[in-house]
XYZ file of C-alpha atoms in Angstrom:
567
model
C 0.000 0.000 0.000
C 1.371 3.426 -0.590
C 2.159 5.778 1.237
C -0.882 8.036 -0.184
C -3.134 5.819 -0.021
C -2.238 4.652 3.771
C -2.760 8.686 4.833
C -6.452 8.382 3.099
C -7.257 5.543 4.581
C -6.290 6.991 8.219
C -8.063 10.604 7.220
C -11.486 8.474 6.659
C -10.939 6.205 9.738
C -10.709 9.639 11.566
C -13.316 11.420 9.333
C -16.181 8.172 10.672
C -15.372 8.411 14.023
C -15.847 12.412 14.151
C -19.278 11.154 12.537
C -17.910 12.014 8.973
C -18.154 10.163 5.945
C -15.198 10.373 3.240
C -15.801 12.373 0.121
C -16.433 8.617 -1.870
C -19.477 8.023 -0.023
C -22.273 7.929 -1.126
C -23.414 8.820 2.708
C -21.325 12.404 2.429
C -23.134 15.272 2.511
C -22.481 16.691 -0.777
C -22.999 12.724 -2.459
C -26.453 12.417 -4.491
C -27.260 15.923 -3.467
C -30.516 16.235 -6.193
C -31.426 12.676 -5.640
C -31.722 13.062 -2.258
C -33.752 16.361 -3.400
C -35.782 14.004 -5.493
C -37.001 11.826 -2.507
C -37.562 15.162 -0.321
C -39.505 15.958 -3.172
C -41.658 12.559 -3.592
C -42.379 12.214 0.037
C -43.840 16.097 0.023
C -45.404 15.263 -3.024
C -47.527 11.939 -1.576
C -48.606 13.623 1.388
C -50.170 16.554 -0.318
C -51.542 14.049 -3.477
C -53.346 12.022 -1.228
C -55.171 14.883 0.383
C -55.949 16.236 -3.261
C -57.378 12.887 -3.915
C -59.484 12.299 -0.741
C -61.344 15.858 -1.347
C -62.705 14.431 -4.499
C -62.982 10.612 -3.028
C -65.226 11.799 0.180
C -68.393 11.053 -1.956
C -66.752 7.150 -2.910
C -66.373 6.874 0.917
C -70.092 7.610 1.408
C -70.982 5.112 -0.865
C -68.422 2.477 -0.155
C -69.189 2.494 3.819
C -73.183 3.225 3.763
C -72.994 6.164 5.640
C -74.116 10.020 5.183
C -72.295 13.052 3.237
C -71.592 14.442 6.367
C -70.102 11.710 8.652
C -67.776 10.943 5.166
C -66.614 13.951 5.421
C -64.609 13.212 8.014
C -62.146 10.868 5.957
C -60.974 14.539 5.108
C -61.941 16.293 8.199
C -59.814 13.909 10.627
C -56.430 14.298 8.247
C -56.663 18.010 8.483
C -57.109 18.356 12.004
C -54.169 16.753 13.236
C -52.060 18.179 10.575
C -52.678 21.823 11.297
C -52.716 20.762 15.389
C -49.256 18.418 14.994
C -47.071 20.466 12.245
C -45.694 23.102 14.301
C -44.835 20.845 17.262
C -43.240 18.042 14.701
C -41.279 20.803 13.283
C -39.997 21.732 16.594
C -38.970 18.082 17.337
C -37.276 17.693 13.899
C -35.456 20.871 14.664
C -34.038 19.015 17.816
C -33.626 15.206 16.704
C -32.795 15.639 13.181
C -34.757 16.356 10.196
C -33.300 13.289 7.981
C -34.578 11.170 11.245
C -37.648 12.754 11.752
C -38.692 12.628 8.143
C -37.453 9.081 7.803
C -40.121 8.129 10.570
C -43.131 9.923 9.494
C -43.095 8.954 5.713
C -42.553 5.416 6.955
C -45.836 5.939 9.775
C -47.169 7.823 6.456
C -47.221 4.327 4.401
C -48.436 2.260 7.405
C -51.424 4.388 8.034
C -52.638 4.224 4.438
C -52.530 0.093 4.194
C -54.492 0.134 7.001
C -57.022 2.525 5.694
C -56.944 0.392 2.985
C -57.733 -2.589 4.438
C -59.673 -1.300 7.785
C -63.699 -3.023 7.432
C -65.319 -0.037 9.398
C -65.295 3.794 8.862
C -64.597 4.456 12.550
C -61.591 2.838 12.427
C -60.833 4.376 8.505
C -61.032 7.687 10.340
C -59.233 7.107 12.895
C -55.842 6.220 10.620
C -56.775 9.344 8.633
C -55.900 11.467 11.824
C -52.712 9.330 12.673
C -51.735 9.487 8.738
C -52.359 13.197 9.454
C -50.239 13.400 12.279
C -47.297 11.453 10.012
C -48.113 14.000 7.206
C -47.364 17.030 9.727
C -44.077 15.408 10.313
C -42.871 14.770 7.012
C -43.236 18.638 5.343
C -41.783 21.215 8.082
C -38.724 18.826 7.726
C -38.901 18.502 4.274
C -38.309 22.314 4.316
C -35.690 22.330 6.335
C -33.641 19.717 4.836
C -33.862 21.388 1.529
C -32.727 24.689 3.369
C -29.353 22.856 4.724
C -28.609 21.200 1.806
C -28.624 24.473 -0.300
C -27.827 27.772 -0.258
C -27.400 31.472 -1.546
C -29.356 31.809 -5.070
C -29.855 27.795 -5.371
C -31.762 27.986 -2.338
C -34.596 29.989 -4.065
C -34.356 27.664 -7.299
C -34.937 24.188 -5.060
C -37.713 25.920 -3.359
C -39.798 26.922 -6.103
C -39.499 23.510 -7.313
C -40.424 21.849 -3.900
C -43.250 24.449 -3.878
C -44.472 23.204 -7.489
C -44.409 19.907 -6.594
C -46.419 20.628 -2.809
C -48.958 22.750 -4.748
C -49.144 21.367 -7.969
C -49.288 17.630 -6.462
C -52.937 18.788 -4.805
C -54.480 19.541 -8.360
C -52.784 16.542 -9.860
C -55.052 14.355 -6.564
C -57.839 15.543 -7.786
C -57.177 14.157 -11.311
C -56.035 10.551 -9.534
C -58.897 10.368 -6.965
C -61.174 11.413 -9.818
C -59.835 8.031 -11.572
C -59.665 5.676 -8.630
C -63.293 6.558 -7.567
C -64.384 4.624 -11.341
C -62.495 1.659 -10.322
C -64.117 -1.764 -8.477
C -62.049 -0.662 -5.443
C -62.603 3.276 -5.276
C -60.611 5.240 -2.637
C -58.697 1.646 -1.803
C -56.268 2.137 -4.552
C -55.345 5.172 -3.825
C -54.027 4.363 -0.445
C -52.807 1.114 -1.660
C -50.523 3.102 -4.171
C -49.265 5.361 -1.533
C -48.243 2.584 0.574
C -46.073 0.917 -1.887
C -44.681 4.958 -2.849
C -43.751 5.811 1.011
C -42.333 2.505 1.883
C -39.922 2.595 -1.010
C -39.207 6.614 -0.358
C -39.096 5.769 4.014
C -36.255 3.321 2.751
C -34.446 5.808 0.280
C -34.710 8.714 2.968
C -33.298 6.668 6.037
C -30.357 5.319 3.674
C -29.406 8.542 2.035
C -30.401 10.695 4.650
C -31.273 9.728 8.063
C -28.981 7.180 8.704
C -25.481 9.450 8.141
C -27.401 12.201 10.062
C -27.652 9.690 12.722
C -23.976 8.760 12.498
C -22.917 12.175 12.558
C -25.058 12.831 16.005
C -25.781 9.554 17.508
C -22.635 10.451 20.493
C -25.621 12.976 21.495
C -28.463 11.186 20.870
C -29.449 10.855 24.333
C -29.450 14.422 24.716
C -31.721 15.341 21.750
C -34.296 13.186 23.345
C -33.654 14.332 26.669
C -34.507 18.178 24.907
C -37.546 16.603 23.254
C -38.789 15.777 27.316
C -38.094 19.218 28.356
C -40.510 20.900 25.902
C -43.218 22.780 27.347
C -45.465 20.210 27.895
C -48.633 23.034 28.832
C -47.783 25.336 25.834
C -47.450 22.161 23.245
C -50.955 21.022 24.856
C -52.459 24.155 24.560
C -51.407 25.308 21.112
C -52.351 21.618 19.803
C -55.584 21.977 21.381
C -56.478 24.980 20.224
C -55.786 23.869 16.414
C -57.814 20.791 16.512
C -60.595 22.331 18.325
C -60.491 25.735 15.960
C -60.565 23.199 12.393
C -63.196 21.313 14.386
C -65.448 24.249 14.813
C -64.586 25.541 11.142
C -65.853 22.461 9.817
C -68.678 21.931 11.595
C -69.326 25.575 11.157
C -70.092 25.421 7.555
C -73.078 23.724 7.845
C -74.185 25.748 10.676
C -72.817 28.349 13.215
C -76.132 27.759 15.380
C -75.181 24.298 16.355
C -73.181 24.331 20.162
C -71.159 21.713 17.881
C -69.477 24.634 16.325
C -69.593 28.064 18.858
C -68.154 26.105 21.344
C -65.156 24.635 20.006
C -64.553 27.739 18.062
C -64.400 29.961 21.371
C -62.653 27.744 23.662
C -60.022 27.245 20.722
C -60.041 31.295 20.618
C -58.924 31.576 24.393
C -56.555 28.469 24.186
C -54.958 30.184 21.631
C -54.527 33.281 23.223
C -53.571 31.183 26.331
C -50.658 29.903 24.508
C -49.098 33.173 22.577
C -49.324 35.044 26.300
C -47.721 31.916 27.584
C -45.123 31.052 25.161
C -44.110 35.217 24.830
C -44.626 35.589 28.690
C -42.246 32.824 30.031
C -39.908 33.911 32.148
C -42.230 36.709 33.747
C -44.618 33.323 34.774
C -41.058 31.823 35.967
C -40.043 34.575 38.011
C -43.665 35.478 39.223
C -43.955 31.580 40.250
C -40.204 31.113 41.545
C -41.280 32.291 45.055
C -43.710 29.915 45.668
C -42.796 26.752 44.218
C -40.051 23.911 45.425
C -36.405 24.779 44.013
C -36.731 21.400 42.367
C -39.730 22.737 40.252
C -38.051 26.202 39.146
C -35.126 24.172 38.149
C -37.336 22.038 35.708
C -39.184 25.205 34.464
C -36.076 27.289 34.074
C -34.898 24.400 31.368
C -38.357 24.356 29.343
C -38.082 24.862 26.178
C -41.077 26.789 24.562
C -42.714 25.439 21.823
C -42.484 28.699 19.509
C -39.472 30.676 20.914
C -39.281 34.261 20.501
C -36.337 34.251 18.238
C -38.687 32.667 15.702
C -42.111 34.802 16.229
C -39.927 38.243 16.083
C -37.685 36.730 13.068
C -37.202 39.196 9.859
C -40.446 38.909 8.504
C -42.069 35.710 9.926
C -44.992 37.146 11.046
C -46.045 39.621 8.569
C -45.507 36.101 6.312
C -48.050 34.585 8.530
C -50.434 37.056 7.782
C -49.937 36.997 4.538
C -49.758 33.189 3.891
C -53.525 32.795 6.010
C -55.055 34.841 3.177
C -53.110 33.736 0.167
C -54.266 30.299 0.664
C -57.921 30.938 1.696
C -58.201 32.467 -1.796
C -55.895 29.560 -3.328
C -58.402 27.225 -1.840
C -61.456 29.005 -2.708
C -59.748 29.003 -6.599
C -59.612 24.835 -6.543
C -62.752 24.470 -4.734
C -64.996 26.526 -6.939
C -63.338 25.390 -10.547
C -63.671 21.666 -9.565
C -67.308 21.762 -7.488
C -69.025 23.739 -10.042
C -68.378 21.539 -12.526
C -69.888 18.809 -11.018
C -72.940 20.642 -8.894
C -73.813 22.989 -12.039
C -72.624 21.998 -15.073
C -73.478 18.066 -14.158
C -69.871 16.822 -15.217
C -68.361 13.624 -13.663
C -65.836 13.705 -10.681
C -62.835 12.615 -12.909
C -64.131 15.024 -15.951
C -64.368 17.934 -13.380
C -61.080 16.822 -11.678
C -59.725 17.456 -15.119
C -60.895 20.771 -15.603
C -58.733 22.030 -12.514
C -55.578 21.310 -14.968
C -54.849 24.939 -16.369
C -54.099 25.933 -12.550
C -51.716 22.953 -12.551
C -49.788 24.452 -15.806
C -49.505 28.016 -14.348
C -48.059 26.309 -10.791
C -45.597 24.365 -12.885
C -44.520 27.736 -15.562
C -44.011 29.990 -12.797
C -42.074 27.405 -10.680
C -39.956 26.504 -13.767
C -39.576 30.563 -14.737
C -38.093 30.927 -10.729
C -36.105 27.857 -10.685
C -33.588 29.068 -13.652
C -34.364 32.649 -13.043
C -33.793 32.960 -9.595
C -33.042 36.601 -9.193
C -36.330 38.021 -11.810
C -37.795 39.358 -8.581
C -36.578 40.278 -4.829
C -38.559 38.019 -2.207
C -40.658 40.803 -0.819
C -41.598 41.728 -4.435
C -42.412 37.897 -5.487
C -44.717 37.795 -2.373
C -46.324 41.190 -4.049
C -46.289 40.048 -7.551
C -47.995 36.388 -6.567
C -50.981 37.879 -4.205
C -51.802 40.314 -6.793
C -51.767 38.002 -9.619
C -53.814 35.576 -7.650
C -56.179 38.823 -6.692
C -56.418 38.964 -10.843
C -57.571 35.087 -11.188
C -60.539 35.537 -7.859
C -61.623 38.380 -10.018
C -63.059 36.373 -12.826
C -65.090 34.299 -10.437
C -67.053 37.262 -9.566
C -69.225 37.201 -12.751
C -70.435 33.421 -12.258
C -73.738 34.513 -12.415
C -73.298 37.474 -15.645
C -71.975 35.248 -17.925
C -73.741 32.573 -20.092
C -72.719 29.799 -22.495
C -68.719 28.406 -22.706
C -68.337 29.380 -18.667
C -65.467 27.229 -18.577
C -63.804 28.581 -21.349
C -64.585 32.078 -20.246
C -63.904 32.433 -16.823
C -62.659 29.215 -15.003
C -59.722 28.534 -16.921
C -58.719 32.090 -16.593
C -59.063 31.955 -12.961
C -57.085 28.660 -12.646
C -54.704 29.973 -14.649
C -54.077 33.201 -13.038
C -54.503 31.858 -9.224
C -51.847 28.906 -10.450
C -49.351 31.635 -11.405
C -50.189 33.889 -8.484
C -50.179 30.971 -6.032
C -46.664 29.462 -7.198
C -44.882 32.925 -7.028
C -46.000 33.744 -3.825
C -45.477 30.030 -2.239
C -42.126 29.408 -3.746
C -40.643 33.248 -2.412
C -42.385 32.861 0.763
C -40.757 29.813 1.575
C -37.725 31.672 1.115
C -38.426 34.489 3.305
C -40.527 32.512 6.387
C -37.424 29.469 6.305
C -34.397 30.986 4.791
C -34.611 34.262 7.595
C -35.459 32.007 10.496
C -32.765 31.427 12.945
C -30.775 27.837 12.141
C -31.864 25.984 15.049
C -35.854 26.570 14.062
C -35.753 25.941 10.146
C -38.330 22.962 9.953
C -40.572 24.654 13.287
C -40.346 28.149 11.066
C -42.032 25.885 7.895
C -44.111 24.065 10.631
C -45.829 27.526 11.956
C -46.162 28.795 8.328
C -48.062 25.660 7.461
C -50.107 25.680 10.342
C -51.226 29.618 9.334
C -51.570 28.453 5.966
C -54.164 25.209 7.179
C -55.883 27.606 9.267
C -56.860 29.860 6.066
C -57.537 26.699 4.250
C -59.943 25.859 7.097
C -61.669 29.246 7.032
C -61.987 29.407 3.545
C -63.910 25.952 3.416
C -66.212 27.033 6.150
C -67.487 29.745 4.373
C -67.749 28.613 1.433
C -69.815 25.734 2.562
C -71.657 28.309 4.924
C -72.459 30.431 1.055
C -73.593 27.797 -0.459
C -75.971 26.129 1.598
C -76.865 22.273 2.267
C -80.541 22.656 0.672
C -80.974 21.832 -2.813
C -82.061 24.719 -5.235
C -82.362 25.439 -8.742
C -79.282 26.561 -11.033
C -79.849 30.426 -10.890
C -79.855 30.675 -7.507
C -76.720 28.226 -7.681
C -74.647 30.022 -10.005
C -75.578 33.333 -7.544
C -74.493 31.791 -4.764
C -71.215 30.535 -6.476
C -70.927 34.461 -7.468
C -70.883 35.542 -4.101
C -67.921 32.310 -3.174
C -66.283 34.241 -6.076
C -66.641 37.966 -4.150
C -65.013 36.018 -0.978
C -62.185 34.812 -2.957
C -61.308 38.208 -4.119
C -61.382 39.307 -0.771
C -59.055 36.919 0.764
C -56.748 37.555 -2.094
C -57.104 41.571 -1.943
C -55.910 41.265 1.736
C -53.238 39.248 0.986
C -51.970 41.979 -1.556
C -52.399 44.602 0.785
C -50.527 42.958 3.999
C -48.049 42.076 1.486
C -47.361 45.714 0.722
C -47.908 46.987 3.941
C -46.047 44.423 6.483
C -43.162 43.129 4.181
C -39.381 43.968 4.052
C -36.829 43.416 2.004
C -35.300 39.449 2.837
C -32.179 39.107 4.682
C -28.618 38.717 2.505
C -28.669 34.651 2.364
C -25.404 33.018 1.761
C -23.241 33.720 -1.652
C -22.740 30.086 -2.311
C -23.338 26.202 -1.432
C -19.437 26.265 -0.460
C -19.936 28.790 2.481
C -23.265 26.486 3.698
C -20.634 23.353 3.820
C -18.232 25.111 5.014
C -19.995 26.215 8.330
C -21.192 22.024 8.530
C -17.805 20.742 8.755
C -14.293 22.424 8.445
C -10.965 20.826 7.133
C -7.824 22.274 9.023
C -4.371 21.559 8.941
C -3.934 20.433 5.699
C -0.361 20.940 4.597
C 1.287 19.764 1.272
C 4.837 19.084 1.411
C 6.514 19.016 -2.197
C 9.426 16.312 -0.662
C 6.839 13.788 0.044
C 3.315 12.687 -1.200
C 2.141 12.676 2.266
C -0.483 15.038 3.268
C -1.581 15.408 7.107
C -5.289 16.609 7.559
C -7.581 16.853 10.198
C -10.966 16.751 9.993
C -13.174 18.448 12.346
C -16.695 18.714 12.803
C -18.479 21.828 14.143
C -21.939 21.477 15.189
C -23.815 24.313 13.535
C -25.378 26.253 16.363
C -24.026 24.628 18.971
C -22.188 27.832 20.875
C -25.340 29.766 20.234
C -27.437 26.577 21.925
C -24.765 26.333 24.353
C -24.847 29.838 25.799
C -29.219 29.846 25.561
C -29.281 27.217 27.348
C -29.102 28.673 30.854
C -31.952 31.234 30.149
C -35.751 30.133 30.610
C -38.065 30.007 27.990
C -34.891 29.384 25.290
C -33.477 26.206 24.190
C -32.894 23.115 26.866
């Protein structure tokens, strides 16, 4: 052996046990970068698929299982609500754990939960694997965020994230088009599920191979602290905030049919106060501490002081995180009232099948996918605060043809739909894919995937809202086409609206993005560092030491002792 190869040998021996891989690995960081982008990208993609596909499936459920349109409606209602209540928190404890770990679990929890909606004989228990498949799905996109966020930087940061926002938005429309094919097969919503099953198994595998397992190998000396960080969140602010999203989507949902029912006004106020009860918690920590510290055991204080809040303060007062918020609440309620209104009209007015109708949604597909594509090689066409800008007004543009539903006669489709699609799929990808940008690529390090966690859960909550009232507009009784198309008219005035204050908080709230890093090179560089490499022209032999720094870890380090920060 030479004497080359003998010092490359030792460097890698020294590289694993620091919890680095050599360069020839295909377990190195910078190894298979865009095919480990690729599985990011399918596991984000099956989790928002299948909910596209179970919006238009909910009727093959009510037939399949006997039961009425409104108990089936919770196939959907159950995913939803323990998405929105679990994505922030999941975020959190990706942030802590590992995101390549985290991920690795809930895609694989993700495929489980589908075969056994697939298979499960009763719709109480079908339901109940929606909500845990919901809980997986709230685990699998705050990290898939993040991940994409430490595996890319400077302008390529913006290009992977408007493609990981096509394939997240565009992936919904494209579920409508599958579960509007699976529900005119023998085994209706069945083979969707079974599909994703096989999909997340064989992406769980890919994602713990590529990706959790070396991020395990690099960490796993300080496993036992993670965890021991995951036990020392705050238990009553994690409860609360939970709480109050479950019981807020509860009451949005039941409120569409009607806000007179205790059903709805109750859940919907106690949510209100729980949710106040957590932002004057989480913000107000360490004035509870040192109001409580005289009357509790030293013991007690000690535990409290090293609490970890669910949604530190670093993150809420972050560069623009939550005038993002804001703006992502009302971007989606009129993104959702877009897809809801171009697909259900079909069907309730115009009389067209599911899958036909499902079809129809396509030109908003095409827009999501040309503006992503525009971004992805033309990263720098607009500043961040200007895409946000550019996308809610465009989107504002596409409601805006949805206001004359009821004016226009003959070739609707043709005439108005497809324009709003269209426009709403342009609007809808600028906005997401710059946002992303903005909410994650500003947040501090330590809270990338609970930063995309919190944006989501915003974003749920105005998907939430906008289905409430549009179900709330429309009405449960039957009537006769004029009055439909009226009542679809004034869906189309709500849209607008959402979008129009989406525009204006844009305008209003924004500021220009932070400088992001100047190159991929500079990200590395701050995840491990090579020193001491010397070459010596006598000899062949060159003597390098590799070292790796834990990104964060002096900031963690010196937070630690302060309440309310990180454990």
């Amino acid at each position: 052996m030479s004497q080359a190869e003998s010092s490359s040998n030792s460097l890698n021996e020294v590289a694993e046990k620091e919890g680095e891989f050599p360069i020839e690995s295909i377990f190195h960081p910078n190894r298979l970068k865009h095919f480990k982008f690729l599985c990011i990208l399918t596991a984000s993609a099956l989790d928002f698929m299948s909910l596209g596909a179970m919006i238009v499936l909910v009727q093959d459920v009510e037939k399949r299982f006997n039961i009425s349109a409104t108990k089936a409606s919770w196939s959907l209602t159950s995913y939803v609500i323990t998405f929105a209540g679990f994505i922030a928190f999941f975020g959190r404890v990706g942030d802590i754990v590992g995101n390549g770990m985290m991920m690795s679990i809930s895609i694989g929890v993700f495929g489980i939960c589908s075969l056994l909606c697939a298979v499960i004989p009763n719709f109480v228990g079908f339901a109940v694997f929606r909500a845990f498949q919901g809980m997986a799905g709230a685990g699998i996109v705050p990290c898939s965020y993040a991940l994409v966020n430490s595996m890319f930087a400077g302008e390529n940061l913006q290009r992977y994230f408007s493609i990981l926002s096509s394939i997240g938005s565009g992936t919904i429309g494209v579920g409508f088009v599958i579960g509007g094919a699976f529900a005119e097969t023998k085994i209706g919503y069945k083979a969707l599920f079974y599909m994703v099953f096989g999909a997340s198994v064989l992406t769980c595998m890919l994602i713990l191979l590529l990706i959790g397992y070396p991020e395990y190998v690099r960490v796993k000396s300080e496993y036992s602290v993670r965890f021991k960080r995951v036990t020392k969140l705050d238990v009553i602010g994690s409860f609360t905030f939970i709480s109050g999203s479950v019981l807020l989507v509860v009451a949005l949902t039941d409120g569409g049919d009607s806000w007179k029912k205790p059903s709805a006004y109750v859940p919907l106020v106690i949510s209100i106060i729980l949710m106040a009860a957590f932002f004057a918690w989480n913000l107000g920590y360490q004035k509870v501490l040192s109001l409580l510290k005289p009357h509790i055991s030293t013991g007690a204080y000690k535990y409290m002081e090293s609490v970890s809040v669910l949604i530190p303060k670093e993150l809420l007062y972050a560069h623009n995180f939550a005038p993002v918020l804001l703006v992502s609440f009302f971007a989606f309620a009129a993104f959702m009232v877009v897809m809801y209104t171009v697909v259900n009209y079909s069907i309730s007015v115009e009389g067209d099948a599911v899958i036909v109708a499902a079809v129809k949604i396509m030109p908003l597909i095409v827009g999501l996918m040309l503006a992503n594509t525009t971004i992805a090689f033309h990263q720098t066409i607009l500043k961040p605060k200007n895409g946000l800008i550019v996308g809610t007004f465009v989107c504002t543009l596409g409601c805006a043809f949805l206001t004359a539903l009821k004016e226009v006669n003959g070739n609707l489709y043709w005439k108005l739909l497809l324009l709003s699609a269209f426009l709403a799929g342009i609007g809808g990808a600028v906005y997401f894919s710059y946002m992303l940008s903005m909410a994650i690529g500003d947040a501090p390090m330590e809270y990338k995937a609970l930063a995309g966690g919190v944006v989501q859960t915003a974003s749920q909550f105005g998907n939430e809202v906008a289905l409430s009232v549009i179900v709330s507009l429309l009405g449960n009784g039957k009537t006769n086409r004029k009055e439909l198309r009226k009542r679809y008219q004034n869906v189309g005035y709500f849209a607008i609206a959402c979008a129009a204050m989406a525009f204006i908080s844009a305008i209003t709230t924004l500021r220009d993005q932070l400088e992001p890093s100047n190159d991929e090179e500079q990200q590395n560089a701050s995840v491990h560092s090579v020193k001491g490499c010397e070459s010596d022209e006598s000899t062949t032999h060159q003597q390098c030491q590799v070292t790796l720094v834990q990104v964060g870890f002096e900031e963690e380090e010196k937070m630690k002792s302060q309440p309310g920060r990180i454990a």
